[in-house]
Amino acid sequence: MALPKLKIATYELTVPSTGQKVEYRPFLVKEEKALLMAAEDGSPKTITNAMKDIISACTEGELDLKTLASFDIEYIFLQLRGKSIGDVINLNLKKPDSIECEESECPGSTEIKVNIDDIKIDTSTIIDSKIELTEDIGIKLGFPQLDSIQKYTTKGGGMTPDGVFKMINDCIEYIWEGEEIYKAKDSTKKELNDFIESLSTEQFNKVRKYFESMPRLKHDITWTCPKCDKSAPLVLEGLDSFFV
């Protein structure tokens, strides 16, 4: 005799970079278990793969995760977390350096509640991904995927100059000259790297500004000391900030 099947609520979200509307369900115990196992492993690659597997399962495979920007993945996963575990996240945040408490009993950290529904992605800063380098030569870029960022990020959280160039190469979709289009997939990594290295400083700055326009998952809050009531603004950035 077959066991009863539970009904699962569905919701809708909008992918920040594309505006695509996608229906999704909360993640289930089996998916939460996979996430906990990935967190226990501690490897960024393992955690990223678990996040992507969960997103794919909860959206019934509607999304092509290979084409999504890193901030898309972070935003979608945060929405899934909200509907699966709860819309309010309790964060234990350290006191900002700008606050000098006068009371000796003032704590070095305090709990702050953040509502996931209040966290938005501002896409108004994104500039055109087709960048003209000369009158007849240009480059079409895409935003880096989460895998690419993690691959080239050092243990300290930064990125070496070599890592920056490799990430840019990963983001090239095609290069054009007049009516001729050269797709990145048809070129070698060395050819793409040689092209980027041949740019003038002014031309490279155009490429750099595109990546600087990439929005981030961030939220402005106010940290207030529960003892002396001194407060200061605090910005939470990146998915890790919301799971402190």
mmCIF file of N, CA and C in Angstrom, residues 69-194:
data_model
loop_
_atom_site.group_PDB
_atom_site.id
_atom_site.type_symbol
_atom_site.label_atom_id
_atom_site.label_comp_id
_atom_site.label_asym_id
_atom_site.label_seq_id
_atom_site.Cartn_x
_atom_site.Cartn_y
_atom_site.Cartn_z
ATOM 1 N N ALA A 69 24.522 34.427 -13.465
ATOM 2 C CA ALA A 69 25.597 35.129 -12.770
ATOM 3 C C ALA A 69 25.656 34.662 -11.321
ATOM 4 N N SER A 70 26.777 34.925 -10.671
ATOM 5 C CA SER A 70 26.946 34.495 -9.281
ATOM 6 C C SER A 70 25.888 35.104 -8.375
ATOM 7 N N PHE A 71 25.524 36.387 -8.623
ATOM 8 C CA PHE A 71 24.532 37.023 -7.752
ATOM 9 C C PHE A 71 23.141 36.437 -7.966
ATOM 10 N N ASP A 72 22.877 35.886 -9.165
ATOM 11 C CA ASP A 72 21.604 35.192 -9.403
ATOM 12 C C ASP A 72 21.503 33.964 -8.504
ATOM 13 N N ILE A 73 22.575 33.163 -8.491
ATOM 14 C CA ILE A 73 22.605 31.938 -7.684
ATOM 15 C C ILE A 73 22.413 32.273 -6.210
ATOM 16 N N GLU A 74 23.130 33.291 -5.727
ATOM 17 C CA GLU A 74 23.035 33.673 -4.320
ATOM 18 C C GLU A 74 21.623 34.130 -3.969
ATOM 19 N N TYR A 75 21.044 34.965 -4.826
ATOM 20 C CA TYR A 75 19.697 35.490 -4.565
ATOM 21 C C TYR A 75 18.659 34.372 -4.564
ATOM 22 N N ILE A 76 18.721 33.503 -5.564
ATOM 23 C CA ILE A 76 17.746 32.410 -5.666
ATOM 24 C C ILE A 76 17.848 31.491 -4.456
ATOM 25 N N PHE A 77 19.082 31.164 -4.063
ATOM 26 C CA PHE A 77 19.248 30.266 -2.917
ATOM 27 C C PHE A 77 18.719 30.920 -1.642
ATOM 28 N N LEU A 78 18.915 32.221 -1.492
ATOM 29 C CA LEU A 78 18.421 32.911 -0.308
ATOM 30 C C LEU A 78 16.890 32.882 -0.262
ATOM 31 N N GLN A 79 16.261 33.026 -1.441
ATOM 32 C CA GLN A 79 14.802 32.939 -1.494
ATOM 33 C C GLN A 79 14.320 31.539 -1.118
ATOM 34 N N LEU A 80 15.032 30.530 -1.602
ATOM 35 C CA LEU A 80 14.684 29.153 -1.237
ATOM 36 C C LEU A 80 14.822 28.935 0.261
ATOM 37 N N ARG A 81 15.879 29.480 0.824
ATOM 38 C CA ARG A 81 16.114 29.350 2.261
ATOM 39 C C ARG A 81 14.975 29.989 3.041
ATOM 40 N N GLY A 82 14.513 31.157 2.568
ATOM 41 C CA GLY A 82 13.437 31.865 3.256
ATOM 42 C C GLY A 82 12.148 31.071 3.308
ATOM 43 N N LYS A 83 11.804 30.454 2.189
ATOM 44 C CA LYS A 83 10.550 29.704 2.135
ATOM 45 C C LYS A 83 10.688 28.303 2.739
ATOM 46 N N SER A 84 11.917 27.842 2.921
ATOM 47 C CA SER A 84 12.143 26.496 3.454
ATOM 48 C C SER A 84 12.321 26.487 4.961
ATOM 49 N N ILE A 85 13.062 27.457 5.489
ATOM 50 C CA ILE A 85 13.392 27.479 6.916
ATOM 51 C C ILE A 85 12.722 28.632 7.655
ATOM 52 N N GLY A 86 12.581 29.761 6.977
ATOM 53 C CA GLY A 86 11.950 30.916 7.608
ATOM 54 C C GLY A 86 12.433 32.201 6.974
ATOM 55 N N ASP A 87 11.532 33.189 6.872
ATOM 56 C CA ASP A 87 11.882 34.451 6.219
ATOM 57 C C ASP A 87 12.812 35.320 7.049
ATOM 58 N N VAL A 88 12.890 35.055 8.349
ATOM 59 C CA VAL A 88 13.724 35.877 9.227
ATOM 60 C C VAL A 88 14.992 35.111 9.604
ATOM 61 N N ILE A 89 16.143 35.770 9.386
ATOM 62 C CA ILE A 89 17.432 35.186 9.739
ATOM 63 C C ILE A 89 17.963 35.893 10.977
ATOM 64 N N ASN A 90 18.371 35.131 11.969
ATOM 65 C CA ASN A 90 18.976 35.709 13.173
ATOM 66 C C ASN A 90 20.495 35.654 13.023
ATOM 67 N N LEU A 91 21.103 36.829 12.968
ATOM 68 C CA LEU A 91 22.551 36.925 12.782
ATOM 69 C C LEU A 91 23.215 37.474 14.036
ATOM 70 N N ASN A 92 24.261 36.825 14.475
ATOM 71 C CA ASN A 92 25.037 37.329 15.605
ATOM 72 C C ASN A 92 26.226 38.108 15.032
ATOM 73 N N LEU A 93 26.098 39.446 15.018
ATOM 74 C CA LEU A 93 27.068 40.286 14.327
ATOM 75 C C LEU A 93 27.979 41.031 15.297
ATOM 76 N N LYS A 94 29.266 41.076 14.939
ATOM 77 C CA LYS A 94 30.242 41.780 15.760
ATOM 78 C C LYS A 94 30.022 43.287 15.701
ATOM 79 N N LYS A 95 30.412 43.955 16.757
ATOM 80 C CA LYS A 95 30.293 45.406 16.833
ATOM 81 C C LYS A 95 31.178 46.056 15.778
ATOM 82 N N PRO A 96 30.647 47.008 14.984
ATOM 83 C CA PRO A 96 31.472 47.727 14.006
ATOM 84 C C PRO A 96 32.589 48.498 14.706
ATOM 85 N N ASP A 97 33.728 48.627 14.034
ATOM 86 C CA ASP A 97 34.873 49.331 14.606
ATOM 87 C C ASP A 97 34.570 50.803 14.877
ATOM 88 N N SER A 98 33.581 51.350 14.169
ATOM 89 C CA SER A 98 33.258 52.769 14.334
ATOM 90 C C SER A 98 32.546 53.080 15.649
ATOM 91 N N ILE A 99 32.082 52.047 16.347
ATOM 92 C CA ILE A 99 31.376 52.257 17.622
ATOM 93 C C ILE A 99 32.344 52.079 18.786
ATOM 94 N N GLU A 100 32.390 53.064 19.641
ATOM 95 C CA GLU A 100 33.175 52.983 20.876
ATOM 96 C C GLU A 100 32.205 53.043 22.057
ATOM 97 N N CYS A 101 31.897 51.885 22.590
ATOM 98 C CA CYS A 101 30.954 51.822 23.703
ATOM 99 C C CYS A 101 31.594 52.373 24.981
ATOM 100 N N GLU A 102 30.776 53.044 25.770
ATOM 101 C CA GLU A 102 31.258 53.639 27.009
ATOM 102 C C GLU A 102 31.066 52.722 28.207
ATOM 103 N N GLU A 103 30.139 51.786 28.081
ATOM 104 C CA GLU A 103 29.857 50.876 29.186
ATOM 105 C C GLU A 103 30.777 49.656 29.120
ATOM 106 N N SER A 104 31.360 49.280 30.222
ATOM 107 C CA SER A 104 32.258 48.119 30.237
ATOM 108 C C SER A 104 31.498 46.816 29.990
ATOM 109 N N GLU A 105 30.191 46.858 30.272
ATOM 110 C CA GLU A 105 29.382 45.645 30.087
ATOM 111 C C GLU A 105 28.886 45.486 28.651
ATOM 112 N N CYS A 106 29.177 46.446 27.787
ATOM 113 C CA CYS A 106 28.676 46.380 26.418
ATOM 114 C C CYS A 106 29.243 45.149 25.710
ATOM 115 N N PRO A 107 28.394 44.399 25.036
ATOM 116 C CA PRO A 107 28.859 43.177 24.358
ATOM 117 C C PRO A 107 29.619 43.499 23.085
ATOM 118 N N GLY A 108 30.463 42.564 22.672
ATOM 119 C CA GLY A 108 31.217 42.742 21.428
ATOM 120 C C GLY A 108 30.426 42.345 20.211
ATOM 121 N N SER A 109 29.252 41.753 20.438
ATOM 122 C CA SER A 109 28.376 41.366 19.332
ATOM 123 C C SER A 109 26.942 41.339 19.838
ATOM 124 N N THR A 110 26.017 41.343 18.910
ATOM 125 C CA THR A 110 24.604 41.264 19.291
ATOM 126 C C THR A 110 23.817 40.602 18.172
ATOM 127 N N GLU A 111 22.645 40.100 18.515
ATOM 128 C CA GLU A 111 21.812 39.425 17.518
ATOM 129 C C GLU A 111 20.940 40.427 16.787
ATOM 130 N N ILE A 112 20.921 40.307 15.469
ATOM 131 C CA ILE A 112 20.109 41.183 14.627
ATOM 132 C C ILE A 112 19.253 40.311 13.721
ATOM 133 N N LYS A 113 17.986 40.673 13.620
ATOM 134 C CA LYS A 113 17.059 39.930 12.764
ATOM 135 C C LYS A 113 16.999 40.591 11.386
ATOM 136 N N VAL A 114 17.129 39.780 10.353
ATOM 137 C CA VAL A 114 17.058 40.275 8.977
ATOM 138 C C VAL A 114 15.963 39.517 8.244
ATOM 139 N N ASN A 115 15.042 40.268 7.633
ATOM 140 C CA ASN A 115 13.968 39.647 6.866
ATOM 141 C C ASN A 115 14.426 39.454 5.427
ATOM 142 N N ILE A 116 14.400 38.223 4.965
ATOM 143 C CA ILE A 116 14.867 37.904 3.615
ATOM 144 C C ILE A 116 14.089 38.682 2.560
ATOM 145 N N ASP A 117 12.816 38.945 2.809
ATOM 146 C CA ASP A 117 12.004 39.678 1.832
ATOM 147 C C ASP A 117 12.514 41.105 1.620
ATOM 148 N N ASP A 118 13.297 41.618 2.566
ATOM 149 C CA ASP A 118 13.824 42.984 2.447
ATOM 150 C C ASP A 118 15.126 43.042 1.646
ATOM 151 N N ILE A 119 15.688 41.894 1.322
ATOM 152 C CA ILE A 119 16.974 41.853 0.615
ATOM 153 C C ILE A 119 16.715 41.847 -0.893
ATOM 154 N N LYS A 120 17.205 42.864 -1.565
ATOM 155 C CA LYS A 120 16.989 43.019 -3.001
ATOM 156 C C LYS A 120 18.314 43.078 -3.752
ATOM 157 N N ILE A 121 18.233 42.826 -5.050
ATOM 158 C CA ILE A 121 19.388 42.966 -5.935
ATOM 159 C C ILE A 121 19.133 44.182 -6.826
ATOM 160 N N ASP A 122 20.010 45.175 -6.746
ATOM 161 C CA ASP A 122 19.872 46.385 -7.558
ATOM 162 C C ASP A 122 20.594 46.187 -8.890
ATOM 163 N N THR A 123 19.828 45.995 -9.960
ATOM 164 C CA THR A 123 20.428 45.762 -11.283
ATOM 165 C C THR A 123 20.557 47.041 -12.098
ATOM 166 N N SER A 124 20.200 48.184 -11.512
ATOM 167 C CA SER A 124 20.236 49.447 -12.262
ATOM 168 C C SER A 124 21.661 49.892 -12.588
ATOM 169 N N THR A 125 22.653 49.326 -11.885
ATOM 170 C CA THR A 125 24.042 49.736 -12.094
ATOM 171 C C THR A 125 24.704 48.993 -13.253
ATOM 172 N N ILE A 126 24.059 47.951 -13.772
ATOM 173 C CA ILE A 126 24.669 47.126 -14.812
ATOM 174 C C ILE A 126 24.815 47.916 -16.105
ATOM 175 N N ILE A 127 26.018 47.889 -16.679
ATOM 176 C CA ILE A 127 26.247 48.565 -17.950
ATOM 177 C C ILE A 127 26.173 47.553 -19.092
ATOM 178 N N ASP A 128 26.152 48.075 -20.329
ATOM 179 C CA ASP A 128 26.012 47.225 -21.516
ATOM 180 C C ASP A 128 27.149 46.206 -21.585
ATOM 181 N N SER A 129 26.796 44.951 -21.841
ATOM 182 C CA SER A 129 27.798 43.878 -21.899
ATOM 183 C C SER A 129 28.539 43.841 -23.232
ATOM 184 N N LYS A 130 28.076 44.621 -24.210
ATOM 185 C CA LYS A 130 28.783 44.738 -25.493
ATOM 186 C C LYS A 130 29.637 45.997 -25.428
ATOM 187 N N ILE A 131 30.947 45.808 -25.415
ATOM 188 C CA ILE A 131 31.864 46.920 -25.189
ATOM 189 C C ILE A 131 32.656 47.206 -26.464
ATOM 190 N N GLU A 132 32.532 48.435 -26.966
ATOM 191 C CA GLU A 132 33.284 48.841 -28.148
ATOM 192 C C GLU A 132 34.692 49.251 -27.736
ATOM 193 N N LEU A 133 35.677 48.596 -28.327
ATOM 194 C CA LEU A 133 37.072 48.888 -28.014
ATOM 195 C C LEU A 133 37.685 49.857 -29.025
ATOM 196 N N THR A 134 37.295 49.696 -30.293
ATOM 197 C CA THR A 134 37.664 50.633 -31.358
ATOM 198 C C THR A 134 36.412 50.854 -32.196
ATOM 199 N N GLU A 135 36.562 51.547 -33.315
ATOM 200 C CA GLU A 135 35.402 51.808 -34.168
ATOM 201 C C GLU A 135 34.797 50.529 -34.733
ATOM 202 N N ASP A 136 35.621 49.496 -34.937
ATOM 203 C CA ASP A 136 35.094 48.264 -35.545
ATOM 204 C C ASP A 136 35.398 46.986 -34.760
ATOM 205 N N ILE A 137 36.039 47.117 -33.611
ATOM 206 C CA ILE A 137 36.347 45.935 -32.790
ATOM 207 C C ILE A 137 35.711 46.083 -31.409
ATOM 208 N N GLY A 138 35.113 45.002 -30.928
ATOM 209 C CA GLY A 138 34.485 45.035 -29.603
ATOM 210 C C GLY A 138 34.445 43.655 -28.978
ATOM 211 N N ILE A 139 33.951 43.603 -27.762
ATOM 212 C CA ILE A 139 33.911 42.346 -27.008
ATOM 213 C C ILE A 139 32.579 42.231 -26.286
ATOM 214 N N LYS A 140 32.030 41.036 -26.281
ATOM 215 C CA LYS A 140 30.773 40.764 -25.577
ATOM 216 C C LYS A 140 31.104 39.911 -24.369
ATOM 217 N N LEU A 141 30.702 40.394 -23.176
ATOM 218 C CA LEU A 141 31.034 39.711 -21.931
ATOM 219 C C LEU A 141 29.781 39.209 -21.221
ATOM 220 N N GLY A 142 29.984 38.266 -20.344
ATOM 221 C CA GLY A 142 28.939 37.825 -19.425
ATOM 222 C C GLY A 142 29.473 37.956 -18.013
ATOM 223 N N PHE A 143 28.594 38.013 -17.033
ATOM 224 C CA PHE A 143 29.063 38.093 -15.660
ATOM 225 C C PHE A 143 29.641 36.743 -15.222
ATOM 226 N N PRO A 144 30.632 36.752 -14.331
ATOM 227 C CA PRO A 144 31.235 35.483 -13.884
ATOM 228 C C PRO A 144 30.239 34.619 -13.119
ATOM 229 N N GLN A 145 30.354 33.327 -13.327
ATOM 230 C CA GLN A 145 29.530 32.381 -12.585
ATOM 231 C C GLN A 145 30.181 32.107 -11.236
ATOM 232 N N LEU A 146 29.401 31.574 -10.324
ATOM 233 C CA LEU A 146 29.892 31.313 -8.976
ATOM 234 C C LEU A 146 31.096 30.374 -8.982
ATOM 235 N N ASP A 147 31.067 29.378 -9.851
ATOM 236 C CA ASP A 147 32.181 28.423 -9.957
ATOM 237 C C ASP A 147 33.477 29.147 -10.323
ATOM 238 N N SER A 148 33.382 30.051 -11.282
ATOM 239 C CA SER A 148 34.561 30.772 -11.758
ATOM 240 C C SER A 148 35.146 31.655 -10.671
ATOM 241 N N ILE A 149 34.290 32.369 -9.946
ATOM 242 C CA ILE A 149 34.758 33.244 -8.868
ATOM 243 C C ILE A 149 35.474 32.432 -7.797
ATOM 244 N N GLN A 150 34.865 31.324 -7.395
ATOM 245 C CA GLN A 150 35.459 30.510 -6.336
ATOM 246 C C GLN A 150 36.760 29.845 -6.789
ATOM 247 N N LYS A 151 36.841 29.535 -8.084
ATOM 248 C CA LYS A 151 38.038 28.873 -8.610
ATOM 249 C C LYS A 151 39.262 29.779 -8.517
ATOM 250 N N TYR A 152 39.044 31.077 -8.702
ATOM 251 C CA TYR A 152 40.179 32.000 -8.747
ATOM 252 C C TYR A 152 40.340 32.844 -7.485
ATOM 253 N N THR A 153 39.458 32.667 -6.519
ATOM 254 C CA THR A 153 39.573 33.412 -5.263
ATOM 255 C C THR A 153 40.569 32.720 -4.342
ATOM 256 N N THR A 154 41.465 33.496 -3.752
ATOM 257 C CA THR A 154 42.484 32.933 -2.864
ATOM 258 C C THR A 154 41.888 32.662 -1.487
ATOM 259 N N LYS A 155 42.659 32.000 -0.634
ATOM 260 C CA LYS A 155 42.184 31.696 0.720
ATOM 261 C C LYS A 155 41.885 32.957 1.517
ATOM 262 N N GLY A 156 42.575 34.047 1.195
ATOM 263 C CA GLY A 156 42.347 35.297 1.907
ATOM 264 C C GLY A 156 41.115 36.043 1.447
ATOM 265 N N GLY A 157 40.465 35.515 0.410
ATOM 266 C CA GLY A 157 39.243 36.140 -0.077
ATOM 267 C C GLY A 157 39.458 37.069 -1.253
ATOM 268 N N GLY A 158 40.724 37.288 -1.647
ATOM 269 C CA GLY A 158 41.015 38.157 -2.774
ATOM 270 C C GLY A 158 41.233 37.364 -4.050
ATOM 271 N N MET A 159 41.791 38.041 -5.044
ATOM 272 C CA MET A 159 42.057 37.399 -6.326
ATOM 273 C C MET A 159 43.371 37.938 -6.872
ATOM 274 N N THR A 160 44.261 37.058 -7.294
ATOM 275 C CA THR A 160 45.542 37.479 -7.845
ATOM 276 C C THR A 160 45.328 38.096 -9.226
ATOM 277 N N PRO A 161 46.290 38.912 -9.715
ATOM 278 C CA PRO A 161 46.164 39.466 -11.075
ATOM 279 C C PRO A 161 45.968 38.375 -12.124
ATOM 280 N N ASP A 162 46.684 37.257 -11.970
ATOM 281 C CA ASP A 162 46.527 36.147 -12.908
ATOM 282 C C ASP A 162 45.113 35.575 -12.833
ATOM 283 N N GLY A 163 44.579 35.485 -11.611
ATOM 284 C CA GLY A 163 43.215 34.991 -11.438
ATOM 285 C C GLY A 163 42.189 35.907 -12.077
ATOM 286 N N VAL A 164 42.428 37.223 -11.994
ATOM 287 C CA VAL A 164 41.516 38.205 -12.604
ATOM 288 C C VAL A 164 41.460 38.004 -14.107
ATOM 289 N N PHE A 165 42.640 37.852 -14.736
ATOM 290 C CA PHE A 165 42.688 37.665 -16.188
ATOM 291 C C PHE A 165 42.013 36.356 -16.601
ATOM 292 N N LYS A 166 42.210 35.306 -15.824
ATOM 293 C CA LYS A 166 41.582 34.027 -16.146
ATOM 294 C C LYS A 166 40.062 34.115 -16.021
ATOM 295 N N MET A 167 39.593 34.844 -14.999
ATOM 296 C CA MET A 167 38.155 35.003 -14.823
ATOM 297 C C MET A 167 37.550 35.800 -15.983
ATOM 298 N N ILE A 168 38.258 36.852 -16.401
ATOM 299 C CA ILE A 168 37.780 37.645 -17.538
ATOM 300 C C ILE A 168 37.681 36.772 -18.782
ATOM 301 N N ASN A 169 38.713 35.944 -19.001
ATOM 302 C CA ASN A 169 38.686 35.039 -20.155
ATOM 303 C C ASN A 169 37.469 34.118 -20.117
ATOM 304 N N ASP A 170 37.133 33.627 -18.924
ATOM 305 C CA ASP A 170 35.965 32.753 -18.764
ATOM 306 C C ASP A 170 34.667 33.465 -19.122
ATOM 307 N N CYS A 171 34.666 34.797 -19.000
ATOM 308 C CA CYS A 171 33.438 35.581 -19.196
ATOM 309 C C CYS A 171 33.259 36.093 -20.625
ATOM 310 N N ILE A 172 34.268 35.890 -21.474
ATOM 311 C CA ILE A 172 34.148 36.357 -22.865
ATOM 312 C C ILE A 172 33.187 35.455 -23.631
ATOM 313 N N GLU A 173 32.175 36.060 -24.236
ATOM 314 C CA GLU A 173 31.238 35.302 -25.068
ATOM 315 C C GLU A 173 31.676 35.324 -26.523
ATOM 316 N N TYR A 174 32.041 36.512 -27.004
ATOM 317 C CA TYR A 174 32.594 36.602 -28.350
ATOM 318 C C TYR A 174 33.283 37.948 -28.540
ATOM 319 N N ILE A 175 34.103 38.009 -29.574
ATOM 320 C CA ILE A 175 34.793 39.237 -29.982
ATOM 321 C C ILE A 175 34.369 39.504 -31.421
ATOM 322 N N TRP A 176 34.113 40.749 -31.742
ATOM 323 C CA TRP A 176 33.719 41.051 -33.112
ATOM 324 C C TRP A 176 34.662 42.062 -33.764
ATOM 325 N N GLU A 177 34.754 41.931 -35.075
ATOM 326 C CA GLU A 177 35.490 42.899 -35.896
ATOM 327 C C GLU A 177 34.645 43.151 -37.135
ATOM 328 N N GLY A 178 34.032 44.318 -37.185
ATOM 329 C CA GLY A 178 33.103 44.592 -38.272
ATOM 330 C C GLY A 178 31.920 43.648 -38.206
ATOM 331 N N GLU A 179 31.698 42.908 -39.271
ATOM 332 C CA GLU A 179 30.602 41.937 -39.329
ATOM 333 C C GLU A 179 31.036 40.545 -38.874
ATOM 334 N N GLU A 180 32.341 40.387 -38.664
ATOM 335 C CA GLU A 180 32.884 39.078 -38.285
ATOM 336 C C GLU A 180 32.793 38.865 -36.780
ATOM 337 N N ILE A 181 32.295 37.687 -36.352
ATOM 338 C CA ILE A 181 32.169 37.350 -34.932
ATOM 339 C C ILE A 181 33.043 36.143 -34.619
ATOM 340 N N TYR A 182 33.869 36.279 -33.558
ATOM 341 C CA TYR A 182 34.744 35.198 -33.127
ATOM 342 C C TYR A 182 34.272 34.708 -31.754
ATOM 343 N N LYS A 183 33.615 33.558 -31.744
ATOM 344 C CA LYS A 183 33.081 33.029 -30.498
ATOM 345 C C LYS A 183 34.207 32.511 -29.610
ATOM 346 N N ALA A 184 34.087 32.783 -28.307
ATOM 347 C CA ALA A 184 35.137 32.387 -27.358
ATOM 348 C C ALA A 184 35.343 30.879 -27.357
ATOM 349 N N LYS A 185 34.271 30.137 -27.523
ATOM 350 C CA LYS A 185 34.372 28.672 -27.475
ATOM 351 C C LYS A 185 35.185 28.111 -28.636
ATOM 352 N N ASP A 186 35.358 28.931 -29.683
ATOM 353 C CA ASP A 186 36.133 28.497 -30.841
ATOM 354 C C ASP A 186 37.591 28.954 -30.768
ATOM 355 N N SER A 187 37.942 29.631 -29.672
ATOM 356 C CA SER A 187 39.308 30.129 -29.489
ATOM 357 C C SER A 187 39.951 29.430 -28.301
ATOM 358 N N THR A 188 41.275 29.406 -28.279
ATOM 359 C CA THR A 188 41.983 28.814 -27.148
ATOM 360 C C THR A 188 42.094 29.836 -26.025
ATOM 361 N N LYS A 189 42.374 29.350 -24.819
ATOM 362 C CA LYS A 189 42.555 30.241 -23.671
ATOM 363 C C LYS A 189 43.716 31.200 -23.914
ATOM 364 N N LYS A 190 44.769 30.706 -24.592
ATOM 365 C CA LYS A 190 45.923 31.547 -24.875
ATOM 366 C C LYS A 190 45.552 32.669 -25.837
ATOM 367 N N GLU A 191 44.761 32.359 -26.845
ATOM 368 C CA GLU A 191 44.340 33.384 -27.806
ATOM 369 C C GLU A 191 43.514 34.465 -27.121
ATOM 370 N N LEU A 192 42.611 34.043 -26.236
ATOM 371 C CA LEU A 192 41.782 35.012 -25.511
ATOM 372 C C LEU A 192 42.640 35.853 -24.568
ATOM 373 N N ASN A 193 43.578 35.191 -23.898
ATOM 374 C CA ASN A 193 44.454 35.898 -22.969
ATOM 375 C C ASN A 193 45.336 36.907 -23.715
ATOM 376 N N ASP A 194 45.858 36.499 -24.871
ATOM 377 C CA ASP A 194 46.686 37.401 -25.675
ATOM 378 C C ASP A 194 45.873 38.612 -26.125
#
